[in-house]
Coordinates of N, CA and C in Angstrom, one line a residue:
M1 N 71.9 -12.1 17.1 CA 71.8 -11.6 18.5 C 71.6 -10.1 18.4
R2 N 70.8 -9.6 19.3 CA 70.5 -8.2 19.4 C 71.1 -7.6 20.7
T3 N 71.6 -6.5 20.7 CA 72.1 -5.8 21.9 C 71.0 -4.7 22.2
P4 N 70.8 -4.5 23.5 CA 69.8 -3.5 23.8 C 70.2 -2.1 23.3
G5 N 69.2 -1.2 23.1 CA 69.5 0.1 22.7 C 70.0 0.9 23.9
S6 N 70.8 2.0 23.6 CA 71.3 2.8 24.7 C 70.4 4.0 24.9
M7 N 70.3 4.4 26.1 CA 69.4 5.6 26.5 C 70.3 6.8 26.7
K8 N 69.8 7.9 26.3 CA 70.5 9.2 26.6 C 69.6 10.2 27.1
F9 N 70.0 10.9 28.1 CA 69.2 12.0 28.7 C 69.6 13.3 28.0
D10 N 68.7 14.0 27.4 CA 68.9 15.2 26.7 C 68.9 16.4 27.7
F11 N 70.1 16.6 28.3 CA 70.1 17.6 29.3 C 69.9 19.0 28.8
E12 N 70.4 19.3 27.6 CA 70.2 20.6 27.1 C 68.7 20.9 26.9
K13 N 68.0 20.0 26.4 CA 66.5 20.2 26.2 C 65.8 20.3 27.5
F14 N 66.3 19.6 28.5 CA 65.7 19.7 29.9 C 66.0 21.1 30.4
Y15 N 67.2 21.6 30.3 CA 67.5 22.9 30.8 C 66.6 23.9 30.1
Q16 N 66.4 23.8 28.8 CA 65.6 24.7 28.0 C 64.2 24.7 28.6
A17 N 63.7 23.5 28.9 CA 62.3 23.4 29.4 C 62.2 24.1 30.8
V18 N 63.2 23.9 31.7 CA 63.2 24.5 33.0 C 63.3 26.0 32.8
N19 N 64.1 26.5 31.9 CA 64.3 27.9 31.7 C 63.0 28.5 31.2
A20 N 62.3 27.8 30.3 CA 61.0 28.3 29.8 C 60.0 28.4 30.9
K21 N 60.0 27.4 31.8 CA 59.1 27.5 33.0 C 59.4 28.7 33.9
R22 N 60.7 28.9 34.0 CA 61.2 30.1 34.8 C 60.8 31.4 34.2
E23 N 60.9 31.5 32.9 CA 60.5 32.7 32.2 C 59.0 32.9 32.2
A24 N 58.3 31.9 32.1 CA 56.8 32.0 32.1 C 56.3 32.4 33.5
R25 N 57.1 32.1 34.5 CA 56.7 32.6 35.9 C 57.4 33.9 36.2
S26 N 58.1 34.5 35.3 CA 58.9 35.7 35.5 C 59.7 35.6 36.8
A27 N 60.4 34.5 37.0 CA 61.2 34.3 38.1 C 62.7 34.4 37.8
S28 N 63.5 34.9 38.7 CA 64.9 34.9 38.5 C 65.5 33.5 38.9
W29 N 66.7 33.2 38.4 CA 67.3 32.0 38.8 C 67.5 31.9 40.3
R30 N 67.8 33.0 41.0 CA 67.9 33.1 42.4 C 66.6 32.6 43.1
Q31 N 65.5 33.1 42.6 CA 64.2 32.8 43.1 C 63.9 31.3 42.9
V32 N 64.3 30.8 41.7 CA 64.1 29.4 41.4 C 64.9 28.5 42.4
A33 N 66.1 28.9 42.6 CA 67.0 28.2 43.6 C 66.4 28.1 45.0
R34 N 65.8 29.3 45.4 CA 65.2 29.3 46.7 C 64.0 28.4 46.8
E35 N 63.1 28.4 45.7 CA 61.9 27.6 45.7 C 62.3 26.1 45.7
I36 N 63.3 25.8 45.0 CA 63.7 24.3 44.9 C 64.4 23.9 46.1
G37 N 65.1 24.9 46.8 CA 65.9 24.5 47.9 C 67.4 24.1 47.6
I38 N 67.9 24.7 46.5 CA 69.3 24.4 46.1 C 70.0 25.7 45.9
G39 N 71.3 25.6 45.9 CA 72.1 26.8 45.7 C 72.0 27.4 44.2
K40 N 72.2 28.7 44.1 CA 72.1 29.3 42.8 C 73.2 28.7 41.9
S41 N 74.4 28.4 42.5 CA 75.5 27.9 41.7 C 75.2 26.5 41.1
T42 N 74.3 25.8 41.8 CA 73.9 24.5 41.2 C 73.1 24.7 39.9
L43 N 72.3 25.8 39.9 CA 71.5 26.1 38.7 C 72.5 26.6 37.6
A44 N 73.5 27.4 38.0 CA 74.5 27.9 37.1 C 75.2 26.8 36.4
R45 N 75.5 25.7 37.1 CA 76.2 24.6 36.6 C 75.3 23.9 35.5
M46 N 74.0 23.9 35.8 CA 73.1 23.3 34.8 C 73.1 24.1 33.5
A47 N 73.3 25.4 33.6 CA 73.4 26.2 32.3 C 74.7 25.9 31.6
Q48 N 75.7 25.3 32.3 CA 76.9 24.9 31.6 C 76.9 23.5 31.2
N49 N 75.7 22.9 31.2 CA 75.6 21.5 30.7 C 76.2 20.5 31.7
K50 N 76.3 20.9 33.0 CA 76.9 19.9 34.0 C 75.7 19.2 34.5
R51 N 75.8 17.9 34.6 CA 74.7 17.1 35.0 C 74.4 17.1 36.5
P52 N 73.2 17.2 36.9 CA 72.9 17.1 38.4 C 72.8 15.7 38.9
D53 N 72.9 15.6 40.2 CA 72.6 14.3 40.8 C 71.1 14.0 40.7
A54 N 70.8 12.8 41.1 CA 69.4 12.3 41.0 C 68.4 13.2 41.8
D55 N 68.8 13.6 43.0 CA 68.0 14.5 43.8 C 67.8 15.8 43.2
G56 N 68.8 16.4 42.6 CA 68.7 17.7 41.9 C 67.8 17.6 40.7
L57 N 68.0 16.5 39.9 CA 67.1 16.4 38.8 C 65.7 16.2 39.2
A58 N 65.4 15.5 40.3 CA 64.1 15.3 40.8 C 63.5 16.6 41.2
A59 N 64.3 17.4 41.9 CA 63.8 18.7 42.5 C 63.4 19.6 41.3
R60 N 64.3 19.7 40.3 CA 64.0 20.6 39.2 C 62.8 20.1 38.4
S61 N 62.7 18.8 38.2 CA 61.5 18.3 37.5 C 60.3 18.6 38.3
F62 N 60.3 18.4 39.6 CA 59.1 18.7 40.4 C 58.7 20.2 40.3
W63 N 59.7 21.1 40.4 CA 59.5 22.5 40.4 C 58.9 22.9 39.0
G64 N 59.4 22.4 38.0 CA 59.0 22.7 36.6 C 57.8 21.9 36.1
Q65 N 57.4 20.9 36.9 CA 56.3 20.0 36.5 C 56.6 19.3 35.2
L66 N 57.9 18.8 35.2 CA 58.4 18.1 34.0 C 58.6 16.7 34.3
N67 N 58.4 15.8 33.3 CA 58.6 14.4 33.4 C 60.0 14.1 32.8
P68 N 61.0 13.7 33.6 CA 62.3 13.4 33.1 C 62.3 12.4 32.0
A69 N 61.4 11.5 32.0 CA 61.3 10.5 30.9 C 61.1 11.1 29.5
D70 N 60.5 12.3 29.5 CA 60.2 13.0 28.2 C 61.5 13.5 27.6
F71 N 62.6 13.4 28.3 CA 63.9 13.9 27.8 C 64.9 12.8 27.6
V72 N 64.4 11.6 27.5 CA 65.3 10.4 27.3 C 65.0 9.9 25.9
S73 N 66.1 9.7 25.1 CA 65.9 9.1 23.8 C 66.6 7.7 23.9
V74 N 66.0 6.8 23.1 CA 66.5 5.5 23.1 C 66.9 5.1 21.7
E75 N 68.2 4.8 21.6 CA 68.7 4.4 20.3 C 68.3 2.9 20.0
P76 N 67.9 2.6 18.8 CA 67.5 1.3 18.5 C 68.6 0.2 18.8
P77 N 68.2 -1.0 19.2 CA 69.2 -2.0 19.4 C 69.9 -2.3 18.1
T78 N 71.2 -2.8 18.3 CA 71.9 -3.2 17.1 C 71.8 -4.7 16.9
V79 N 71.9 -5.1 15.7 CA 71.8 -6.6 15.4 C 73.3 -7.0 15.1
L80 N 73.7 -8.0 15.9 CA 75.1 -8.6 15.7 C 74.9 -9.9 14.9
H81 N 75.8 -10.1 14.0 CA 75.7 -11.3 13.2 C 76.8 -12.3 13.7

């Protein structure tokens, strides 16, 4: 019997990608927060590896033109005997 593999979102890698987009645009976090329409504290929590809600993740992905699926890793399923 096989169990499905588990999926994990690499939030640190996502944060790094958003930060790279921010730096490429020479934008401050305050400016990014305004453009996305969220509070600066929400972005600060992201820097502390606190996970956003689905709407927050979608907004940051849209702003940074990032595909969230690119940050998901899938562990192979295990085989049970």
